[in-house]
Tab-separated table of C-alpha atoms and ligand atoms in Angstrom:
chain	number	residue	atom	x	y	z
A	1	MET	CA	98.336	-17.984	70.384
A	2	ASN	CA	95.469	-16.045	69.126
A	3	ALA	CA	95.018	-14.252	72.488
A	4	HIS	CA	98.750	-13.367	72.443
A	5	ASP	CA	98.506	-11.997	68.918
A	6	SER	CA	95.608	-9.803	70.122
A	7	GLU	CA	97.922	-8.334	72.824
A	8	ARG	CA	100.366	-7.563	70.076
A	9	ILE	CA	97.649	-5.905	67.922
A	10	LYS	CA	96.575	-3.874	70.764
A	11	GLY	CA	100.035	-2.758	71.646
A	12	MET	CA	100.717	-1.848	68.050
A	13	LEU	CA	97.519	0.139	67.658
A	14	GLU	CA	98.408	2.095	70.829
A	15	ASP	CA	101.798	2.830	69.440
A	16	ILE	CA	100.239	4.501	66.393
A	17	GLY	CA	97.978	6.634	68.628
A	18	LEU	CA	94.826	4.437	68.686
A	19	GLY	CA	93.642	3.755	72.299
A	20	GLU	CA	91.038	1.151	73.200
A	21	ALA	CA	87.324	2.255	72.911
A	22	SER	CA	84.913	1.454	75.475
A	23	ALA	CA	82.519	-0.012	72.903
A	24	PRO	CA	82.499	-1.000	69.180
A	25	ASP	CA	80.006	1.960	68.745
A	26	ASP	CA	82.755	4.366	69.858
A	27	ALA	CA	85.629	3.015	67.808
A	28	ASP	CA	87.065	4.640	64.773
A	29	VAL	CA	88.897	1.565	63.789
A	30	LEU	CA	87.431	-2.045	64.372
A	31	VAL	CA	90.062	-4.837	64.328
A	32	PHE	CA	88.876	-8.390	64.499
A	33	ASN	CA	91.502	-11.052	65.359
A	34	THR	CA	89.998	-14.294	63.918
A	35	CYS	CA	90.473	-18.131	64.620
A	36	THR	CA	89.485	-20.688	62.226
A	37	ILE	CA	90.429	-23.919	64.034
A	38	ARG	CA	86.946	-25.055	64.147
A	39	GLU	CA	83.697	-23.827	62.433
A	40	LYS	CA	82.230	-22.078	65.443
A	41	PRO	CA	84.695	-19.075	65.635
A	42	ASP	CA	83.891	-18.558	61.769
A	43	THR	CA	80.066	-18.392	62.574
A	44	ARG	CA	80.735	-15.940	65.321
A	45	LEU	CA	82.812	-13.862	63.265
A	46	ALA	CA	79.998	-13.572	60.770
A	47	ALA	CA	77.781	-12.173	63.503
A	48	HIS	CA	80.366	-9.711	64.571
A	49	LEU	CA	80.887	-8.525	60.987
A	50	GLY	CA	77.082	-8.064	60.664
A	51	ASN	CA	77.346	-5.502	63.466
A	52	ALA	CA	80.421	-3.874	62.009
A	53	LYS	CA	78.695	-3.396	58.651
A	54	ALA	CA	75.811	-1.604	60.447
A	55	LEU	CA	78.205	0.640	62.270
A	56	LYS	CA	80.028	1.485	59.114
A	57	GLU	CA	76.717	2.205	57.255
A	58	ARG	CA	76.242	4.908	59.901
A	59	ASP	CA	79.821	6.276	59.652
A	60	PRO	CA	81.527	5.335	56.412
A	61	GLU	CA	84.815	6.683	57.676
A	62	ARG	CA	85.132	3.902	60.100
A	63	VAL	CA	87.803	1.511	59.296
A	64	VAL	CA	87.216	-2.278	59.536
A	65	ALA	CA	90.269	-4.664	59.603
A	66	VAL	CA	90.041	-8.479	59.756
A	67	GLY	CA	93.165	-10.320	60.996
A	68	GLY	CA	94.177	-13.782	62.049
A	69	CYS	CA	93.769	-17.263	60.801
A	70	TYR	CA	90.346	-16.982	59.271
A	71	ALA	CA	91.736	-14.057	57.152
A	72	GLU	CA	94.680	-16.002	56.059
A	73	ALA	CA	92.524	-18.952	55.056
A	74	GLN	CA	90.108	-16.678	53.013
A	75	ARG	CA	92.576	-14.052	51.722
A	76	ASP	CA	90.832	-12.005	49.072
A	77	ARG	CA	87.483	-13.887	49.461
A	78	ILE	CA	87.053	-11.707	52.583
A	79	PHE	CA	86.315	-8.749	50.365
A	80	SER	CA	83.760	-10.510	48.207
A	81	GLN	CA	81.971	-11.963	51.151
A	82	TYR	CA	82.250	-8.743	53.289
A	83	PRO	CA	82.737	-5.746	50.849
A	84	PHE	CA	82.903	-3.390	53.863
A	85	VAL	CA	86.173	-4.720	54.978
A	86	ASP	CA	88.968	-2.337	54.429
A	87	VAL	CA	92.053	-4.337	55.445
A	88	ALA	CA	92.537	-8.081	55.955
A	89	PHE	CA	95.897	-9.562	57.197
A	90	GLY	CA	97.187	-12.962	58.283
A	91	PRO	CA	98.806	-13.891	61.593
A	92	GLY	CA	102.355	-13.619	60.159
A	93	SER	CA	101.655	-9.956	58.959
A	94	ILE	CA	100.916	-8.316	62.374
A	95	PRO	CA	104.199	-6.417	62.299
A	96	HIS	CA	102.945	-4.632	59.196
A	97	LEU	CA	99.390	-3.653	60.348
A	98	ALA	CA	100.606	-0.053	61.464
A	99	GLU	CA	101.777	0.697	57.903
A	100	TRP	CA	98.395	-0.593	56.483
A	101	LEU	CA	96.284	1.377	58.997
A	102	GLY	CA	98.502	4.556	58.933
A	103	ALA	CA	98.731	6.902	61.843
A	104	GLY	CA	95.437	7.223	63.688
A	105	GLY	CA	93.717	5.004	61.172
A	106	HIS	CA	94.311	7.648	58.344
A	107	GLY	CA	95.685	6.579	54.931
A	108	VAL	CA	94.224	3.091	54.936
A	109	SER	CA	94.572	1.234	51.714
A	110	ARG	CA	91.057	0.009	51.136
A	111	SER	CA	90.076	-3.403	50.246
A	112	ALA	CA	93.472	-4.800	50.492
A	113	PHE	CA	94.811	-8.120	51.778
A	114	GLY	CA	97.995	-7.290	53.443
A	115	ILE	CA	100.769	-9.597	52.271
A	116	ALA	CA	104.088	-9.239	54.006
A	117	GLU	CA	107.306	-10.246	52.145
A	118	GLU	CA	107.778	-12.778	54.981
A	119	ARG	CA	106.245	-14.041	58.038
A	120	ARG	CA	107.658	-12.214	61.023
A	121	PHE	CA	107.504	-12.788	64.828
A	122	ALA	CA	104.946	-10.592	66.422
A	123	ALA	CA	107.157	-11.128	69.573
A	124	THR	CA	109.283	-8.054	68.974
A	125	LEU	CA	106.410	-5.716	68.977
A	126	PRO	CA	104.992	-3.602	71.796
A	127	THR	CA	102.446	-5.519	73.908
A	128	HIS	CA	99.379	-4.574	75.670
A	129	ARG	CA	99.323	-7.170	78.631
A	130	GLU	CA	96.241	-7.856	80.461
A	131	ARG	CA	97.911	-8.648	83.704
A	132	SER	CA	101.275	-7.012	84.779
A	133	PHE	CA	102.487	-10.232	86.425
A	134	GLN	CA	101.800	-12.849	83.620
A	135	ALA	CA	103.151	-12.864	80.071
A	136	TRP	CA	103.236	-15.104	77.095
A	137	VAL	CA	106.537	-15.481	75.361
A	138	GLN	CA	106.313	-16.674	71.695
A	139	VAL	CA	109.139	-19.180	71.054
A	140	SER	CA	108.237	-20.331	67.569
A	141	MET	CA	105.736	-19.918	64.862
A	142	GLY	CA	104.032	-22.407	62.573
A	143	CYS	CA	103.859	-26.109	62.532
A	144	ASN	CA	105.720	-28.811	60.523
A	145	SER	CA	103.324	-31.532	61.636
A	146	LYS	CA	100.469	-32.716	59.211
A	147	CYS	CA	97.686	-33.641	61.518
A	148	ALA	CA	94.931	-34.602	59.045
A	149	TYR	CA	92.160	-32.416	60.774
A	150	CYS	CA	94.160	-29.220	61.422
A	151	ILE	CA	94.265	-26.148	59.514
A	152	VAL	CA	97.133	-24.414	61.461
A	153	PRO	CA	100.114	-25.554	59.180
A	154	SER	CA	98.229	-23.957	56.136
A	155	VAL	CA	97.453	-20.674	57.799
A	156	ARG	CA	100.586	-20.195	60.043
A	157	GLY	CA	103.102	-21.842	57.716
A	158	ARG	CA	106.172	-23.879	58.555
A	159	GLU	CA	107.877	-23.754	61.887
A	160	VAL	CA	110.378	-21.097	62.606
A	161	SER	CA	112.057	-20.895	66.037
A	162	ARG	CA	113.188	-17.819	67.739
A	163	ARG	CA	116.795	-17.660	68.807
A	164	PRO	CA	117.358	-18.725	72.389
A	165	GLY	CA	119.312	-15.510	73.141
A	166	GLU	CA	116.389	-13.465	71.941
A	167	ILE	CA	113.846	-15.361	73.979
A	168	VAL	CA	115.939	-15.247	77.227
A	169	ALA	CA	116.472	-11.576	76.709
A	170	GLU	CA	112.658	-10.941	76.497
A	171	VAL	CA	112.198	-13.193	79.674
A	172	THR	CA	114.793	-11.192	81.526
A	173	ARG	CA	113.148	-7.884	80.494
A	174	LEU	CA	109.739	-9.249	81.509
A	175	ALA	CA	111.063	-10.197	84.949
A	176	SER	CA	112.548	-6.722	85.457
A	177	GLU	CA	109.034	-5.327	84.766
A	178	GLY	CA	107.575	-7.550	87.548
A	179	VAL	CA	106.464	-10.563	85.593
A	180	LYS	CA	106.215	-13.624	87.722
A	181	GLU	CA	104.786	-16.252	85.420
A	182	ILE	CA	105.610	-16.800	81.914
A	183	THR	CA	103.987	-19.163	79.444
A	184	LEU	CA	106.239	-20.220	76.398
A	185	LEU	CA	104.025	-20.397	73.339
A	186	GLY	CA	104.476	-22.267	70.235
A	187	GLN	CA	102.183	-24.253	67.921
A	188	ASN	CA	104.269	-27.217	68.671
A	189	VAL	CA	106.203	-25.761	71.533
A	190	ASN	CA	108.551	-28.656	72.399
A	191	SER	CA	109.775	-29.077	68.937
A	192	TRP	CA	111.476	-25.703	69.493
A	193	GLY	CA	114.839	-25.240	68.087
A	194	ARG	CA	115.175	-28.082	65.516
A	195	ASP	CA	115.498	-25.636	62.687
A	196	LEU	CA	118.180	-23.513	64.492
A	197	ARG	CA	121.076	-25.711	65.223
A	198	PRO	CA	120.327	-29.304	64.000
A	199	ASP	CA	123.863	-30.150	64.279
A	200	LEU	CA	123.862	-29.295	68.158
A	201	ASP	CA	120.369	-30.514	68.662
A	202	THR	CA	119.150	-27.288	70.281
A	203	GLU	CA	116.168	-28.713	72.244
A	204	PHE	CA	113.300	-27.450	74.348
A	205	GLY	CA	114.789	-28.717	77.636
A	206	GLU	CA	117.760	-26.389	77.231
A	207	LEU	CA	115.338	-23.511	76.742
A	208	LEU	CA	113.344	-24.352	79.930
A	209	ARG	CA	116.590	-24.444	81.816
A	210	ALA	CA	117.577	-21.006	80.499
A	211	CYS	CA	114.287	-19.452	81.440
A	212	ASP	CA	114.431	-21.129	84.787
A	213	ALA	CA	117.814	-19.379	85.563
A	214	VAL	CA	116.200	-15.855	85.192
A	215	ASP	CA	115.931	-14.226	88.447
A	216	GLY	CA	112.293	-13.215	89.383
A	217	ILE	CA	110.497	-15.820	87.271
A	218	GLU	CA	108.572	-17.983	89.747
A	219	ARG	CA	106.473	-19.865	87.429
A	220	ILE	CA	107.205	-21.360	83.845
A	221	ARG	CA	104.504	-22.866	81.667
A	222	PHE	CA	104.394	-23.905	78.088
A	223	THR	CA	101.846	-24.780	75.529
A	224	SER	CA	101.062	-26.636	73.318
A	225	PRO	CA	103.471	-29.600	73.357
A	226	HIS	CA	103.201	-32.545	70.854
A	227	PRO	CA	103.616	-36.051	72.671
A	228	LYS	CA	106.158	-36.984	69.811
A	229	ASP	CA	108.635	-34.256	71.053
A	230	PHE	CA	108.700	-35.141	74.720
A	231	ARG	CA	112.109	-36.560	74.814
A	232	ASP	CA	114.001	-37.417	78.027
A	233	PRO	CA	115.923	-34.117	78.318
A	234	VAL	CA	112.688	-32.174	78.272
A	235	ILE	CA	111.232	-34.450	80.937
A	236	ALA	CA	114.298	-34.074	83.110
A	237	ALA	CA	114.234	-30.309	82.764
A	238	ILE	CA	110.545	-30.109	83.897
A	239	ALA	CA	111.511	-32.343	86.825
A	240	GLU	CA	114.558	-30.286	87.845
A	241	CYS	CA	113.848	-26.718	87.157
A	242	ALA	CA	112.168	-25.082	90.281
A	243	ALA	CA	110.123	-22.580	88.260
A	244	VAL	CA	108.723	-25.038	85.809
A	245	CYS	CA	105.181	-25.862	86.954
A	246	GLU	CA	103.936	-29.452	87.564
A	247	HIS	CA	101.564	-29.242	84.754
A	248	VAL	CA	101.822	-30.712	81.372
A	249	HIS	CA	99.311	-30.465	78.505
A	250	LEU	CA	99.533	-33.705	76.579
A	251	PRO	CA	97.070	-33.582	73.643
A	252	LEU	CA	95.736	-37.172	73.101
A	253	GLN	CA	93.196	-36.411	70.285
A	254	SER	CA	92.066	-40.042	70.157
A	255	GLY	CA	92.683	-43.200	72.066
A	256	SER	CA	92.465	-45.507	69.032
A	257	THR	CA	95.822	-46.239	67.366
A	258	ARG	CA	93.921	-46.634	64.075
A	259	ILE	CA	92.406	-43.306	64.321
A	260	LEU	CA	95.666	-41.730	65.434
A	261	LYS	CA	97.305	-43.176	62.407
A	262	ALA	CA	94.572	-41.614	60.196
A	263	MET	CA	95.002	-38.435	62.047
A	264	ARG	CA	98.940	-38.628	61.366
A	265	ARG	CA	99.717	-38.055	64.960
A	266	THR	CA	102.760	-40.274	64.728
A	267	TYR	CA	102.118	-42.257	68.076
A	268	SER	CA	100.005	-45.247	69.119
A	269	ARG	CA	97.736	-45.492	72.083
A	270	GLU	CA	100.298	-47.601	73.936
A	271	ARG	CA	103.236	-45.101	73.377
A	272	TYR	CA	101.041	-42.286	74.578
A	273	VAL	CA	99.970	-44.116	77.645
A	274	ALA	CA	103.597	-45.099	78.344
A	275	LEU	CA	104.721	-41.483	78.089
A	276	ALA	CA	101.965	-40.194	80.326
A	277	ALA	CA	103.130	-42.822	82.790
A	278	LYS	CA	106.644	-41.779	82.586
A	279	LEU	CA	105.900	-38.093	83.018
A	280	ARG	CA	103.885	-38.958	86.141
A	281	ALA	CA	106.708	-41.141	87.494
A	282	SER	CA	109.413	-38.445	86.770
A	283	ILE	CA	107.606	-35.425	87.941
A	284	PRO	CA	106.067	-35.684	91.400
A	285	ASP	CA	102.656	-34.186	91.803
A	286	LEU	CA	102.189	-33.740	88.181
A	287	ALA	CA	98.798	-32.617	86.623
A	288	VAL	CA	98.049	-33.748	83.083
A	289	GLY	CA	95.729	-31.988	80.734
A	290	THR	CA	94.717	-33.034	77.218
A	291	ASP	CA	92.880	-32.193	74.080
A	292	ILE	CA	90.422	-34.787	72.660
A	293	ILE	CA	88.560	-34.759	69.285
A	294	VAL	CA	85.435	-36.991	68.912
A	295	GLY	CA	83.995	-37.953	65.676
A	296	PHE	CA	86.906	-37.892	63.358
A	297	PRO	CA	86.110	-39.399	59.920
A	298	GLY	CA	85.892	-43.354	60.362
A	299	GLU	CA	85.588	-43.309	64.209
A	300	THR	CA	83.527	-46.265	65.165
A	301	GLU	CA	82.008	-47.108	68.603
A	302	THR	CA	85.071	-49.325	69.365
A	303	ASP	CA	87.366	-46.509	68.442
A	304	PHE	CA	85.536	-44.150	70.745
A	305	ALA	CA	85.418	-46.732	73.613
A	306	GLU	CA	89.293	-46.723	73.408
A	307	THR	CA	89.319	-43.115	73.938
A	308	LEU	CA	87.134	-43.344	77.144
A	309	GLU	CA	89.613	-45.992	78.202
A	310	VAL	CA	92.552	-43.810	77.948
A	311	VAL	CA	90.830	-41.078	79.717
A	312	GLU	CA	90.297	-43.336	82.805
A	313	GLU	CA	93.722	-45.054	82.342
A	314	VAL	CA	95.761	-41.699	82.199
A	315	GLY	CA	93.275	-39.886	84.645
A	316	TYR	CA	93.383	-36.387	83.371
A	317	ASP	CA	93.274	-33.509	85.658
A	318	SER	CA	91.547	-31.459	82.948
A	319	ALA	CA	90.618	-31.817	79.351
A	320	TYR	CA	89.348	-29.809	76.416
A	321	THR	CA	86.987	-31.801	74.288
A	322	PHE	CA	86.008	-31.011	70.770
A	323	VAL	CA	83.546	-32.260	68.161
A	324	TYR	CA	85.390	-32.820	65.072
A	325	SER	CA	84.878	-29.928	62.590
A	326	PRO	CA	85.782	-30.299	58.934
A	327	ARG	CA	88.122	-27.572	57.669
A	328	ALA	CA	88.258	-26.848	54.068
A	329	GLY	CA	91.553	-27.950	52.470
A	330	THR	CA	92.605	-30.300	55.205
A	331	GLU	CA	93.120	-33.980	54.555
A	332	ALA	CA	90.430	-35.193	56.814
A	333	ALA	CA	87.631	-32.923	55.367
A	334	GLU	CA	87.873	-35.133	52.011
A	335	MET	CA	87.864	-38.483	53.988
A	336	PRO	CA	84.857	-40.871	53.500
A	337	ASP	CA	82.902	-42.074	56.470
A	338	GLN	CA	82.235	-38.688	58.059
A	339	VAL	CA	80.562	-39.192	61.368
A	340	PRO	CA	76.868	-37.907	61.538
A	341	ASP	CA	76.313	-35.028	63.823
A	342	GLU	CA	74.042	-36.927	66.176
A	343	VAL	CA	76.578	-39.492	66.721
A	344	LYS	CA	79.288	-36.969	67.427
A	345	HIS	CA	77.144	-35.153	69.837
A	346	GLU	CA	76.092	-38.243	71.661
A	347	ARG	CA	79.735	-39.275	71.911
A	348	ILE	CA	81.051	-35.946	73.281
A	349	GLU	CA	78.290	-35.961	75.925
A	350	ARG	CA	79.479	-39.256	77.190
A	351	LEU	CA	83.128	-38.036	77.035
A	352	VAL	CA	82.367	-34.901	78.867
A	353	GLU	CA	80.635	-36.782	81.640
A	354	LEU	CA	83.637	-39.024	82.099
A	355	VAL	CA	86.227	-36.371	81.863
A	356	GLN	CA	84.191	-34.455	84.593
A	357	ARG	CA	84.031	-37.465	86.835
A	358	VAL	CA	87.720	-38.302	86.485
A	359	ALA	CA	88.824	-34.636	87.040
A	360	ALA	CA	86.513	-34.367	89.977
A	361	GLU	CA	88.233	-37.426	91.664
A	362	ARG	CA	91.665	-35.928	90.942
A	363	ASN	CA	90.625	-32.496	92.472
A	364	LEU	CA	89.116	-34.206	95.388
A	365	SER	CA	92.480	-35.854	96.286
A	366	ARG	CA	93.849	-32.139	96.870
A	367	VAL	CA	91.465	-31.460	99.619
A	368	GLY	CA	93.484	-31.041	102.882
A	369	ALA	CA	96.620	-29.965	100.995
A	370	VAL	CA	98.113	-26.430	101.069
A	371	GLU	CA	98.897	-25.089	97.624
A	372	GLU	CA	100.656	-22.268	96.345
A	373	VAL	CA	98.372	-19.937	94.557
A	374	LEU	CA	99.245	-16.954	92.344
A	375	VAL	CA	96.391	-14.523	92.898
A	376	GLU	CA	94.628	-13.269	89.720
A	377	GLY	CA	91.790	-11.381	91.016
A	378	THR	CA	88.352	-11.503	92.520
A	379	SER	CA	86.441	-14.729	92.315
A	380	ARG	CA	83.989	-14.994	89.340
A	381	THR	CA	81.269	-16.424	91.427
A	382	ASP	CA	81.542	-14.741	94.749
A	383	ALA	CA	82.970	-11.097	94.984
A	384	ALA	CA	83.958	-11.621	98.602
A	385	LYS	CA	86.440	-14.187	97.565
A	386	LEU	CA	89.786	-14.222	95.728
A	387	ARG	CA	90.755	-16.204	92.656
A	388	GLY	CA	94.115	-17.671	91.633
A	389	ARG	CA	95.773	-20.725	90.199
A	390	THR	CA	97.881	-23.404	91.676
A	391	ARG	CA	101.142	-24.527	90.030
A	392	ARG	CA	99.173	-27.420	88.778
A	393	ASN	CA	96.999	-24.979	86.910
A	394	THR	CA	93.884	-25.388	88.783
A	395	THR	CA	91.723	-22.388	89.497
A	396	VAL	CA	91.232	-21.820	93.229
A	397	ASN	CA	88.578	-19.573	94.780
A	398	PHE	CA	89.464	-18.680	98.290
A	399	VAL	CA	88.822	-16.527	101.351
A	400	GLY	CA	91.957	-14.410	101.783
A	401	ALA	CA	93.637	-10.935	101.752
A	402	ALA	CA	96.069	-10.444	99.049
A	403	ALA	CA	96.645	-8.364	95.884
A	404	PRO	CA	96.798	-9.711	92.361
A	405	GLY	CA	100.257	-10.929	91.416
A	406	GLU	CA	100.983	-12.205	94.952
A	407	LEU	CA	101.945	-15.806	95.719
A	408	VAL	CA	100.105	-17.133	98.831
A	409	HIS	CA	99.391	-20.517	100.581
A	410	VAL	CA	95.829	-21.673	100.484
A	411	GLU	CA	94.512	-24.641	102.351
A	412	ILE	CA	92.076	-26.643	100.144
A	413	HIS	CA	88.752	-27.403	101.626
A	414	ALA	CA	86.570	-28.431	98.706
A	415	ALA	CA	86.739	-29.406	94.985
A	416	SER	CA	84.555	-29.695	91.823
A	417	SER	CA	85.724	-30.871	88.321
A	418	THR	CA	87.235	-27.603	87.432
A	419	THR	CA	87.970	-25.686	90.643
A	420	LEU	CA	89.209	-25.929	94.158
A	421	SER	CA	88.164	-23.740	97.030
A	422	GLY	CA	89.744	-23.002	100.413
A	423	ARG	CA	91.140	-20.320	102.764
A	424	GLN	CA	94.474	-18.483	102.688
A	425	ALA	CA	96.830	-20.372	105.072
A	426	ALA	CA	98.047	-17.293	107.118
A	427	LEU	CA	94.242	-16.650	107.907
A	428	VAL	CA	93.699	-20.325	108.749
A	429	ALA	CA	96.559	-19.868	111.377
A	430	ALA	CA	95.193	-16.568	112.645
B	1	LIG	N1	88.137	-30.080	64.594
B	1	LIG	C1	87.968	-30.240	65.904
B	1	LIG	N2	89.002	-30.000	66.860
B	1	LIG	C2	90.259	-29.630	66.262
B	1	LIG	N3	91.353	-29.246	66.772
B	1	LIG	C3	92.177	-28.851	65.891
B	1	LIG	N4	91.463	-28.938	64.650
B	1	LIG	C4	90.349	-29.343	64.960
B	1	LIG	C5	89.128	-29.773	64.143
B	1	LIG	N5	89.299	-29.604	62.725
B	1	LIG	C6	91.540	-29.324	68.345
B	1	LIG	C7	92.723	-30.262	68.639
B	1	LIG	C8	93.857	-29.299	68.983
B	1	LIG	C9	93.109	-28.244	69.601
B	1	LIG	C10	93.775	-26.831	69.690
B	1	LIG	O1	91.933	-27.956	68.787
B	1	LIG	O2	92.312	-31.085	69.724
B	1	LIG	O3	94.749	-29.925	69.911
B	2	LIG	FE1	97.711	-28.700	64.300
B	2	LIG	FE2	99.047	-30.982	64.648
B	2	LIG	FE3	100.383	-28.802	64.322
B	2	LIG	FE4	98.978	-29.027	66.509
B	2	LIG	S1	100.723	-30.325	65.858
B	2	LIG	S2	99.030	-27.269	65.173
B	2	LIG	S3	97.202	-30.276	65.884
B	2	LIG	S4	99.105	-29.825	62.780
């Protein structure tokens, strides 16, 4: 969501005549789009702002703007901590950034925290897309869950869904511009629609079907769903819609029912595992990814062992793993029994090792298969090869001849825990 907001910020700045500078040194206006989900991005921002301060000392006319979730969490404190910042704004206020910066960065209201009357979708703004054939489509903003570790609800507010007609119109326009792959975005993407027509139960499965019906869209992804909102119509839509990819991100967070309860995730280990099994049984060839937090307050060795068990049981194709990071103002930050850093780090090492072993086994089972790959560019590790992604969302490095944006078939010859490699099928035949 943060990356998508950055595209909107860029598009908007271009609209008021501010193009992208090749380096921070050359920029008249520096805009930082922050994240605050864990402590690490906060630390990185502090380093970036140190550089911005030095640049501004050299040229006091330079404008420094700080947006995003960290700005929203800090509000006016940004200015006492970083007095050289001119404008700060939260993620719901992106549509107003142009007013605050003024044409070409002139007429800036200095040391002001931009507070818009109401949060608005950035979705209606111009976008600067990195790739012409892939696009994010924001379907909702905010989150109504109360996960005890998470700062998102307090910085992005309560959930508001975009109207289905508006979303489908955007997808149709994107398809006419040559977009082949869309990723529907929401903090809790599959609870989309509850606030729109509760009487008619507008639900995410219907939205998937409506997007699938748009000509030219070859691949549909969505992130991030919550296990509690994976009802049967959503599963049926994924299984039946040709464009919806065989990949589901299913955030586990913890494998211990006791910890899940303390996290307020509203499902148990058993319900989660049953859901994963149902998804795999209903959607042939499904890849399952996840998010896992280690070291949530009160997590014992037994709780952690349950997380490891679930990783083996579900057999994730990929997983993002995080050390629990206390966020000021969240329920978990105040809980007793915070887990010592050494324990957290020792546990995450064990978790990462298992996740890699399981994912490597899953990827190895693809060797010999022919996968449909959407070409994204040149391989990051070998300039002679191409890189793309399968419908199951695995990166493939391959020998081939195709342009970014093309769909090609690749015969898979080898696998690691995160990537596949192979050769384009037409070339194999040749
Ligand atoms: N500490 C560690 N990880 C967190 N996440 C969210 N909040 C925290 C936190 N305080 C993780 C969750 C979520 C992902 C986007 O980030 O796993 O799914
Ligand atoms: Fe945070 Fe939970 Fe909402 Fe996800 S569902 S954004 S983890 S509160």
